[in-house]
CSV table of C-alpha atoms in Angstrom, one decimal:
chain,number,residue,atom,x,y,z
A,24,MET,CA,22.8,-15.8,-1.4
A,25,ILE,CA,24.5,-16.8,1.8
A,26,ARG,CA,23.1,-20.1,3.2
A,27,SER,CA,22.6,-20.1,7.0
A,28,PRO,CA,24.9,-22.5,8.7
A,29,PHE,CA,21.9,-23.4,11.0
A,30,ARG,CA,19.7,-24.5,8.1
A,31,PRO,CA,19.1,-28.3,8.2
A,32,GLN,CA,20.6,-30.2,5.3
A,33,ALA,CA,17.4,-32.3,4.9
A,34,VAL,CA,13.9,-31.4,5.9
A,35,PRO,CA,10.9,-33.7,6.5
A,36,ASP,CA,8.9,-34.7,3.5
A,37,ALA,CA,6.3,-32.0,3.0
A,38,GLY,CA,4.0,-34.4,1.1
A,39,ILE,CA,1.8,-34.6,4.2
A,40,LEU,CA,0.8,-31.0,3.6
A,41,ASP,CA,-0.6,-31.9,0.2
A,42,ASN,CA,-3.4,-33.9,1.9
A,43,HIS,CA,-4.4,-30.7,3.8
A,44,ARG,CA,-3.9,-28.2,1.0
A,45,ALA,CA,-7.5,-27.0,1.3
A,46,LEU,CA,-7.2,-26.3,5.0
A,47,VAL,CA,-3.8,-24.5,4.6
A,48,ARG,CA,-5.1,-22.5,1.6
A,49,GLN,CA,-8.1,-21.5,3.7
A,50,VAL,CA,-5.7,-19.4,5.8
A,51,THR,CA,-4.4,-17.4,2.9
A,52,ARG,CA,-3.6,-14.2,4.7
A,53,ARG,CA,-0.1,-14.5,6.0
A,54,GLY,CA,2.8,-16.9,5.7
A,55,MET,CA,3.2,-17.0,9.5
A,56,PHE,CA,-0.2,-18.8,9.8
A,57,ARG,CA,0.6,-21.2,7.0
A,58,ARG,CA,3.8,-22.1,8.7
A,59,GLY,CA,1.8,-22.6,12.0
A,60,ILE,CA,-0.3,-25.3,10.3
A,61,SER,CA,2.7,-27.3,9.2
A,62,LEU,CA,4.1,-30.7,9.6
A,63,GLY,CA,5.4,-30.1,13.1
A,64,ALA,CA,2.1,-28.8,14.3
A,65,LEU,CA,0.1,-31.6,12.7
A,66,THR,CA,2.2,-34.3,14.3
A,67,MET,CA,1.4,-32.8,17.7
A,68,LEU,CA,-2.3,-33.6,17.1
A,69,THR,CA,-1.9,-37.1,18.4
A,70,GLY,CA,-5.1,-39.1,18.1
A,71,CYS,CA,-6.2,-37.2,15.0
A,72,ASN,CA,-6.5,-38.9,11.6
A,73,LEU,CA,-4.2,-36.7,9.6
A,74,SER,CA,-6.0,-37.6,6.4
A,75,ASP,CA,-9.2,-36.1,7.7
A,76,ASP,CA,-9.3,-32.4,7.0
A,77,ALA,CA,-12.3,-31.9,9.3
A,78,SER,CA,-10.7,-33.5,12.3
A,79,VAL,CA,-7.5,-31.4,12.0
A,80,ASP,CA,-9.6,-28.3,11.6
A,81,ALA,CA,-11.7,-29.1,14.6
A,82,ALA,CA,-8.6,-29.9,16.7
A,83,LEU,CA,-6.9,-26.7,15.8
A,84,ARG,CA,-10.0,-24.7,16.5
A,85,ALA,CA,-10.5,-26.4,19.9
A,86,VAL,CA,-6.9,-25.4,20.9
A,87,SER,CA,-7.7,-21.9,19.8
A,88,ALA,CA,-11.0,-21.8,21.7
A,89,PHE,CA,-9.1,-23.0,24.8
A,90,ASN,CA,-6.5,-20.3,24.4
A,91,ASP,CA,-9.3,-17.7,24.1
A,92,LYS,CA,-10.7,-19.0,27.5
A,93,VAL,CA,-7.2,-18.8,29.1
A,94,GLN,CA,-6.7,-15.3,27.9
A,95,ALA,CA,-10.1,-14.2,29.1
A,96,LEU,CA,-9.3,-15.7,32.6
A,97,LEU,CA,-5.9,-13.8,32.6
A,98,PHE,CA,-7.4,-10.5,31.4
A,99,ASP,CA,-7.3,-7.8,34.2
A,100,PRO,CA,-10.0,-5.2,33.4
A,101,ASN,CA,-8.2,-2.7,35.6
A,102,LYS,CA,-4.7,-3.1,34.3
A,103,LEU,CA,-3.7,-0.3,31.9
A,104,ALA,CA,-1.5,-0.9,28.8
A,105,PRO,CA,1.7,1.2,28.7
A,106,THR,CA,1.3,4.7,27.3
A,107,TYR,CA,3.9,6.9,25.6
A,108,PRO,CA,4.9,10.5,25.1
A,109,GLU,CA,3.3,12.3,22.2
A,110,SER,CA,6.8,12.8,20.7
A,111,MET,CA,6.8,9.1,19.8
A,112,VAL,CA,3.6,9.2,17.8
A,113,LEU,CA,4.0,8.0,14.2
A,114,LYS,CA,2.5,10.5,11.8
A,115,PRO,CA,0.8,9.5,9.6
A,116,PRO,CA,0.0,6.0,11.1
A,117,ARG,CA,0.5,2.8,9.2
A,118,PHE,CA,-2.2,1.7,6.8
A,119,ASN,CA,-3.4,-1.9,6.8
A,120,ALA,CA,-6.5,-3.7,5.6
A,121,TYR,CA,-7.4,-7.0,4.0
A,122,TYR,CA,-7.2,-5.2,0.6
A,123,PRO,CA,-4.8,-2.7,-0.9
A,124,ILE,CA,-5.0,1.1,-0.2
A,125,ASP,CA,-6.7,2.0,-3.5
A,126,LYS,CA,-9.7,-0.2,-2.6
A,127,VAL,CA,-10.5,2.0,0.4
A,128,ARG,CA,-14.1,3.3,0.1
A,129,PRO,CA,-14.3,6.6,2.1
A,130,VAL,CA,-17.4,7.1,4.2
A,131,ASP,CA,-19.4,10.3,4.0
A,132,GLY,CA,-19.4,11.6,7.5
A,133,ALA,CA,-22.3,14.0,6.9
A,134,THR,CA,-24.7,11.2,6.1
A,135,TRP,CA,-23.1,8.5,8.2
A,136,LYS,CA,-25.2,6.9,11.0
A,137,LEU,CA,-24.1,4.5,13.6
A,138,GLU,CA,-26.8,1.8,14.1
A,139,VAL,CA,-27.2,0.3,17.6
A,140,SER,CA,-28.9,-3.1,18.2
A,141,GLY,CA,-29.1,-6.1,20.4
A,142,ARG,CA,-29.3,-5.9,24.2
A,143,VAL,CA,-29.6,-2.1,24.5
A,144,SER,CA,-32.5,0.1,25.7
A,145,ASP,CA,-31.9,3.0,23.2
A,146,ARG,CA,-31.5,2.0,19.5
A,147,ALA,CA,-31.5,5.5,18.1
A,148,PRO,CA,-28.8,5.9,15.5
A,149,TRP,CA,-25.8,8.1,16.4
A,150,THR,CA,-24.1,10.9,14.4
A,151,THR,CA,-20.5,11.9,14.6
A,152,ALA,CA,-21.6,15.1,16.4
A,153,ARG,CA,-23.3,13.0,19.1
A,154,LEU,CA,-20.2,10.8,19.5
A,155,ALA,CA,-18.1,14.0,19.8
A,156,ALA,CA,-20.4,15.3,22.5
A,157,LEU,CA,-19.5,12.4,24.8
A,158,PRO,CA,-16.5,12.9,27.1
A,159,GLN,CA,-13.4,12.4,25.0
A,160,THR,CA,-10.4,10.3,26.1
A,161,ASP,CA,-6.9,10.7,24.6
A,162,MET,CA,-4.4,7.9,24.7
A,163,VAL,CA,-0.9,7.2,23.2
A,164,ILE,CA,-0.6,3.5,22.9
A,165,ARG,CA,1.2,0.9,20.8
A,166,HIS,CA,-0.6,-0.8,18.0
A,167,VAL,CA,0.6,-4.4,17.7
A,168,CYS,CA,-0.1,-6.3,14.5
A,169,VAL,CA,-0.3,-10.1,14.4
A,170,GLU,CA,2.1,-9.8,11.4
A,171,GLY,CA,4.9,-8.7,13.7
A,172,TRP,CA,5.0,-4.9,13.2
A,173,ASP,CA,3.9,-2.2,15.6
A,174,TYR,CA,3.8,1.6,16.0
A,175,ILE,CA,2.9,4.1,18.5
A,176,GLY,CA,-0.3,6.1,17.8
A,177,GLU,CA,-2.4,8.8,19.5
A,178,TRP,CA,-6.1,8.2,19.5
A,179,SER,CA,-9.0,10.2,20.9
A,180,GLY,CA,-12.7,9.6,21.2
A,181,PRO,CA,-15.4,8.5,23.7
A,182,THR,CA,-14.6,5.3,25.6
A,183,LEU,CA,-16.7,2.4,24.4
A,184,LYS,CA,-17.8,2.1,28.0
A,185,SER,CA,-19.4,5.5,28.0
A,186,PHE,CA,-21.1,4.8,24.7
A,187,LEU,CA,-22.5,1.5,26.1
A,188,HIS,CA,-23.8,3.4,29.1
A,189,SER,CA,-25.4,6.0,26.9
A,190,VAL,CA,-27.3,3.4,24.9
A,191,GLY,CA,-28.4,1.5,28.0
A,192,ALA,CA,-26.5,-1.6,27.1
A,193,ASP,CA,-26.7,-4.8,29.1
A,194,LEU,CA,-23.2,-4.8,30.6
A,195,ASN,CA,-23.6,-8.4,31.6
A,196,ALA,CA,-23.9,-9.5,28.0
A,197,ARG,CA,-21.0,-11.5,26.6
A,198,TYR,CA,-20.1,-9.7,23.4
A,199,VAL,CA,-19.9,-6.4,21.6
A,200,ALA,CA,-20.0,-6.8,17.9
A,201,PHE,CA,-19.1,-4.4,15.1
A,202,HIS,CA,-20.1,-4.1,11.5
A,203,THR,CA,-18.2,-1.9,9.1
A,204,ALA,CA,-18.4,-0.2,5.8
A,205,ASP,CA,-15.7,-2.5,4.4
A,206,ASP,CA,-17.4,-5.7,5.4
A,207,TYR,CA,-15.0,-6.5,8.2
A,208,PRO,CA,-17.2,-7.9,11.0
A,209,SER,CA,-15.5,-8.0,14.4
A,210,SER,CA,-16.4,-8.6,18.0
A,211,ILE,CA,-14.8,-8.3,21.5
A,212,ASP,CA,-15.6,-9.6,25.0
A,213,MET,CA,-17.6,-7.3,27.3
A,214,ALA,CA,-14.6,-7.0,29.8
A,215,THR,CA,-12.5,-5.5,27.1
A,216,ALA,CA,-15.3,-3.3,25.8
A,217,LEU,CA,-15.5,-1.8,29.3
A,218,HIS,CA,-11.7,-1.3,29.6
A,219,PRO,CA,-10.7,2.3,30.1
A,220,GLN,CA,-8.4,2.2,27.1
A,221,THR,CA,-11.0,0.9,24.6
A,222,LEU,CA,-12.1,3.9,22.5
A,223,LEU,CA,-14.4,4.7,19.7
A,224,ALA,CA,-11.7,6.7,18.1
A,225,LEU,CA,-12.6,9.8,16.2
A,226,THR,CA,-9.2,11.4,15.8
A,227,TYR,CA,-5.5,10.4,15.3
A,228,ALA,CA,-2.7,12.7,16.5
A,229,ARG,CA,-5.5,15.2,17.4
A,230,GLU,CA,-6.7,15.5,13.8
A,231,THR,CA,-9.9,14.1,12.4
A,232,LEU,CA,-9.4,10.4,11.5
A,233,PRO,CA,-8.2,10.4,7.8
A,234,ASP,CA,-10.1,8.2,5.3
A,235,PRO,CA,-7.6,5.3,5.1
A,236,TYR,CA,-7.6,4.8,8.9
A,237,GLY,CA,-11.3,4.4,9.4
A,238,TYR,CA,-13.1,7.8,9.3
A,239,PRO,CA,-15.4,8.6,10.9
A,240,VAL,CA,-15.0,6.1,13.7
A,241,ARG,CA,-13.0,3.0,14.4
A,242,LEU,CA,-12.3,0.9,17.5
A,243,ARG,CA,-9.0,1.3,19.3
A,244,THR,CA,-8.3,-1.1,22.1
A,245,SER,CA,-5.0,-1.1,23.8
A,246,THR,CA,-5.2,-4.7,25.0
A,247,LYS,CA,-5.8,-6.6,21.7
A,248,LEU,CA,-3.9,-7.2,18.5
A,249,GLY,CA,-4.5,-4.9,15.5
A,250,TYR,CA,-7.0,-7.0,13.7
A,251,LYS,CA,-9.4,-6.6,16.6
A,252,ASN,CA,-9.8,-2.9,15.8
A,253,PRO,CA,-12.4,-2.6,13.1
A,254,LYS,CA,-12.4,0.7,11.0
A,255,TRP,CA,-15.3,2.6,9.3
A,256,ILE,CA,-17.8,1.2,11.9
A,257,THR,CA,-21.4,1.4,10.9
A,258,ALA,CA,-23.2,-0.7,13.5
A,259,ILE,CA,-22.6,-1.9,17.1
A,260,GLU,CA,-24.5,-4.8,18.6
A,261,VAL,CA,-24.6,-6.1,22.2
A,262,THR,CA,-25.2,-9.8,22.2
A,263,ASN,CA,-24.8,-13.1,24.0
A,264,ASP,CA,-24.4,-15.0,20.7
A,265,TYR,CA,-20.8,-15.5,19.6
A,266,PRO,CA,-20.4,-13.1,16.6
A,267,GLY,CA,-17.0,-14.2,15.4
A,268,GLY,CA,-15.1,-11.9,13.0
A,269,PHE,CA,-13.4,-11.6,9.6
A,270,TRP,CA,-10.1,-13.3,10.3
A,271,GLU,CA,-11.5,-15.5,13.1
A,272,LYS,CA,-13.5,-17.3,10.4
A,273,SER,CA,-10.2,-18.3,8.8
A,274,GLY,CA,-8.7,-19.6,12.1
A,275,PHE,CA,-7.2,-16.5,13.8
A,276,GLY,CA,-7.7,-16.5,17.5
A,277,TRP,CA,-10.7,-14.6,18.7
A,278,PHE,CA,-9.6,-13.1,22.0
A,279,ALA,CA,-6.2,-11.9,20.6
A,280,GLY,CA,-5.0,-10.3,23.8
A,281,ILE,CA,-1.6,-8.6,24.1
B,26,MET,CA,-4.4,-17.8,41.9
B,27,GLN,CA,-2.7,-21.2,41.7
B,28,ARG,CA,-5.5,-22.4,39.4
B,29,ARG,CA,-4.9,-19.3,37.1
B,30,ALA,CA,-1.2,-20.1,36.9
B,31,LEU,CA,-1.9,-23.7,36.0
B,32,VAL,CA,-4.4,-22.8,33.3
B,33,ALA,CA,-1.9,-20.2,32.0
B,34,LEU,CA,0.8,-22.9,31.8
B,35,ALA,CA,-1.4,-25.3,30.0
B,36,GLY,CA,-2.4,-22.6,27.5
B,37,ALA,CA,1.2,-21.6,26.9
B,38,GLY,CA,2.2,-25.2,26.3
B,39,LEU,CA,-0.5,-25.6,23.6
B,40,ILE,CA,0.4,-22.4,22.0
B,41,GLY,CA,4.0,-23.4,22.0
B,42,ALA,CA,3.1,-26.8,20.4
B,43,VAL,CA,1.4,-25.1,17.5
B,44,ALA,CA,4.1,-22.5,17.1
B,45,ALA,CA,6.8,-25.1,17.1
B,46,GLY,CA,5.5,-26.4,13.8
B,47,GLY,CA,6.6,-23.2,12.1
B,48,ALA,CA,10.3,-24.0,12.2
B,49,LEU,CA,9.9,-26.9,9.7
B,50,ALA,CA,7.9,-25.1,7.1
B,51,THR,CA,8.9,-23.7,3.8
B,52,SER,CA,8.3,-20.1,3.0
B,53,THR,CA,7.7,-17.9,0.0
B,54,THR,CA,10.8,-17.3,-2.1
B,55,PRO,CA,12.5,-14.3,-0.7
B,56,GLY,CA,12.7,-11.4,-3.1
B,57,GLN,CA,9.8,-12.7,-5.2
B,58,ALA,CA,7.9,-9.8,-6.6
B,59,LEU,CA,4.2,-9.6,-5.9
B,60,PRO,CA,1.8,-9.1,-8.8
B,61,SER,CA,1.2,-5.6,-7.5
B,62,MET,CA,4.7,-4.7,-8.4
B,63,THR,CA,4.2,-5.3,-12.1
B,64,GLY,CA,2.7,-1.9,-13.0
B,65,ASP,CA,0.1,-0.2,-11.0
B,66,LEU,CA,1.7,-0.1,-7.5
B,67,LYS,CA,2.7,3.5,-7.9
B,68,ARG,CA,-0.8,4.4,-9.0
B,69,ARG,CA,-2.3,2.5,-6.0
B,70,ALA,CA,0.0,4.2,-3.6
B,71,ALA,CA,-1.1,7.6,-4.7
B,72,ALA,CA,-4.8,6.9,-3.9
B,73,PHE,CA,-4.8,8.5,-0.5
B,74,PRO,CA,-1.7,10.8,0.0
B,75,GLN,CA,-1.1,11.8,3.6
B,76,PRO,CA,0.7,14.7,5.2
B,77,VAL,CA,4.1,14.0,6.6
B,78,ARG,CA,6.7,16.3,8.1
B,79,VAL,CA,9.9,16.4,6.1
B,80,GLY,CA,12.1,16.1,9.2
B,81,ASP,CA,10.3,12.9,10.2
B,82,LEU,CA,11.6,11.2,7.1
B,83,ALA,CA,15.3,11.3,7.9
B,84,GLY,CA,16.9,7.9,8.6
B,85,ARG,CA,13.9,5.9,7.5
B,86,ALA,CA,14.5,2.5,5.9
B,87,VAL,CA,13.8,2.3,2.2
B,88,LEU,CA,12.3,-1.1,1.4
B,89,GLY,CA,11.5,-3.1,-1.7
B,90,PRO,CA,7.7,-3.7,-2.3
B,91,MET,CA,7.8,-7.5,-2.0
B,92,GLU,CA,7.1,-10.0,0.7
B,93,ALA,CA,10.7,-10.0,2.1
B,94,GLN,CA,10.7,-6.1,2.2
B,95,PRO,CA,14.4,-6.0,1.5
B,96,LEU,CA,16.4,-3.0,2.6
B,97,TYR,CA,17.4,-0.9,-0.4
B,98,GLY,CA,18.8,2.1,1.5
B,99,ARG,CA,18.0,4.8,4.0
B,100,VAL,CA,16.6,8.3,3.7
B,101,ASP,CA,19.4,10.8,4.0
B,102,ALA,CA,19.5,14.2,5.8
B,103,PRO,CA,18.2,16.5,4.6
B,104,PRO,CA,15.6,14.0,3.4
B,105,VAL,CA,13.9,16.0,0.7
B,106,VAL,CA,15.3,18.5,-1.9
B,107,ARG,CA,13.6,20.6,-4.5
B,108,GLY,CA,14.9,20.5,-8.0
B,109,ALA,CA,15.4,23.5,-10.3
B,110,ASP,CA,12.0,22.9,-11.8
B,111,GLY,CA,10.3,22.6,-8.4
B,112,THR,CA,10.1,18.8,-8.4
B,113,LEU,CA,10.6,17.2,-5.0
B,114,PHE,CA,13.1,14.4,-4.5
B,115,LEU,CA,13.7,12.0,-1.6
B,116,VAL,CA,17.4,11.7,-1.0
B,117,VAL,CA,18.2,8.0,-0.4
B,118,THR,CA,21.6,6.6,0.6
B,119,ARG,CA,21.7,3.3,-1.3
B,120,ALA,CA,22.6,0.2,0.7
B,121,GLY,CA,25.9,-0.3,-1.2
B,122,TRP,CA,28.4,-3.0,-0.4
B,123,LEU,CA,26.8,-5.7,1.9
B,124,GLY,CA,24.2,-3.1,2.9
B,125,LEU,CA,26.6,-1.4,5.2
B,126,GLY,CA,25.9,2.0,3.6
B,127,ALA,CA,22.3,1.7,4.6
B,128,TRP,CA,23.0,0.4,8.1
B,129,MET,CA,25.8,2.7,9.1
B,130,GLY,CA,25.6,5.6,6.7
B,131,LEU,CA,29.0,4.5,5.4
B,132,GLY,CA,30.0,3.7,1.9
B,133,GLY,CA,26.6,4.0,0.2
B,134,THR,CA,26.0,6.6,-2.4
B,135,PRO,CA,23.1,9.0,-2.3
B,136,ALA,CA,20.5,9.2,-5.0
B,137,ALA,CA,17.6,11.6,-5.7
B,138,VAL,CA,14.4,9.6,-6.0
B,139,PRO,CA,11.3,11.4,-7.4
B,140,LEU,CA,9.0,11.7,-4.4
B,141,ASP,CA,6.1,10.0,-6.1
B,142,ASP,CA,8.2,6.9,-6.6
B,143,ALA,CA,8.3,6.4,-2.9
B,144,ALA,CA,5.4,5.8,-0.4
B,145,LEU,CA,5.0,5.7,3.3
B,146,LEU,CA,5.0,2.2,4.8
B,147,GLY,CA,4.4,2.9,8.4
B,148,GLU,CA,7.6,4.1,9.9
B,149,HIS,CA,9.4,3.0,6.7
B,150,ILE,CA,9.5,4.0,3.1
B,151,ALA,CA,8.5,1.7,0.2
B,152,LEU,CA,10.0,2.2,-3.2
B,153,VAL,CA,6.9,1.9,-5.4
B,154,GLY,CA,8.0,3.5,-8.7
B,155,LEU,CA,11.5,2.2,-9.2
B,156,THR,CA,13.1,-1.3,-9.2
B,157,ARG,CA,16.2,-2.0,-7.2
B,158,ALA,CA,18.2,-2.0,-10.5
B,159,GLU,CA,16.7,1.4,-11.5
B,160,LEU,CA,17.6,2.8,-8.0
B,161,ASP,CA,21.1,1.5,-8.3
B,162,ALA,CA,21.4,3.0,-11.8
B,163,LEU,CA,20.5,6.5,-10.6
B,164,PRO,CA,23.4,8.9,-10.7
B,165,SER,CA,25.1,9.8,-7.5
B,166,PHE,CA,23.3,12.8,-6.0
B,167,ARG,CA,25.2,16.1,-5.6
B,168,ASP,CA,23.7,19.0,-3.7
B,169,ALA,CA,24.4,21.4,-6.6
B,170,GLY,CA,21.2,23.1,-7.9
B,171,ALA,CA,18.9,21.4,-5.4
B,172,ALA,CA,17.5,23.2,-2.4
B,173,PRO,CA,16.9,21.3,0.8
B,174,VAL,CA,13.2,21.5,1.9
B,175,PRO,CA,13.1,22.7,5.6
B,176,ALA,CA,12.5,20.0,8.2
B,177,ASP,CA,9.2,21.6,9.4
B,178,THR,CA,7.6,21.6,6.0
B,179,VAL,CA,4.7,19.3,5.6
B,180,ILE,CA,4.5,17.5,2.3
B,181,ARG,CA,2.1,14.8,1.0
B,182,MET,CA,3.2,11.3,0.2
B,183,GLY,CA,1.3,8.2,-0.9
B,184,ILE,CA,0.8,5.3,1.5
B,185,VAL,CA,0.9,1.5,1.2
B,186,GLY,CA,0.1,-1.4,3.4
B,187,PRO,CA,2.7,-4.1,4.4
B,188,PHE,CA,3.9,-6.4,1.6
B,189,HIS,CA,4.2,-9.6,3.6
């Protein structure tokens, strides 16, 4: 193994992390996040008692909440994300979930119903046929994962905006929340929900969405990181109460704009 | 407008402060095998095979199924051949000396990897049924007796998620 000439000869005592083992372990998903909550980051939290897990947790979450607000302020609801030629589409797309591929539980599209709740006037459940009857939008966009990888994919389906109009949603509500067949709750802000490149995707590369990628319907938004795109959606709720999300519970940023 | 810019700067500063901590941290040992590698990874990868065009496989990186996702080689051209008994093989140019074979197509020797020992990992290929040592031990592949599968043929391959 070749040792990098830029690697420091001595590193700070990592013992301080022992005191915060529970907090660091809580974010078990990816090494990047564990490194984020490290000695360097902790020393930036001046005024915090570093032996107090709760205060460190609260401070980090306060920074994250502040970042969410900044991102919401900067979000331009009319600005489109870059699109690409169909020749660049990766077929099949990359699989990712919080569990391995063999744990995917396919959804039966014939009996599947999409429940609608919250601040809407029409709560009648939706079928795939009804979603397919809405005007369809096709977009070739880049999927960007918080882990650092990305790919270009082609998605089609009704815009979430047209769906929300159809169910008589309160478009002044703050959040649109999603429940999924794989217990991956998620939510986005209303401005992003109404963005023209936020789809309830029914197809990939002009073919029905395959099972591992969220059949029969998943969210695809061009303006947020991959983990904000829940698959196998079973229910949509329009609400003013912060719904959070699967990774957000573990400290991932909620707005997650790109 | 000015207020927006100031808020943005403040946000960027805080994000930077948190990110700066990353440089000092230790990471998982590179090359450390995940538990999934110890037996059933190949079976898992076969759970939901997906269609892929043979021609789209040429040049893809072949990676090890562990957190560091080390580069083992690259898919050759033609990418897939059919053996005398009909079995499909992925032709992989092994990384060779200092990995140059994989990066530049020089020096590395090709090997025929049974197709079900490989799985799609996004735009890459993961080696799920062979270890690095087993890949290196495969005999050098010669075209004799194996028929290239046409580029427009669609085959099915297993898929896996990222290992990091």
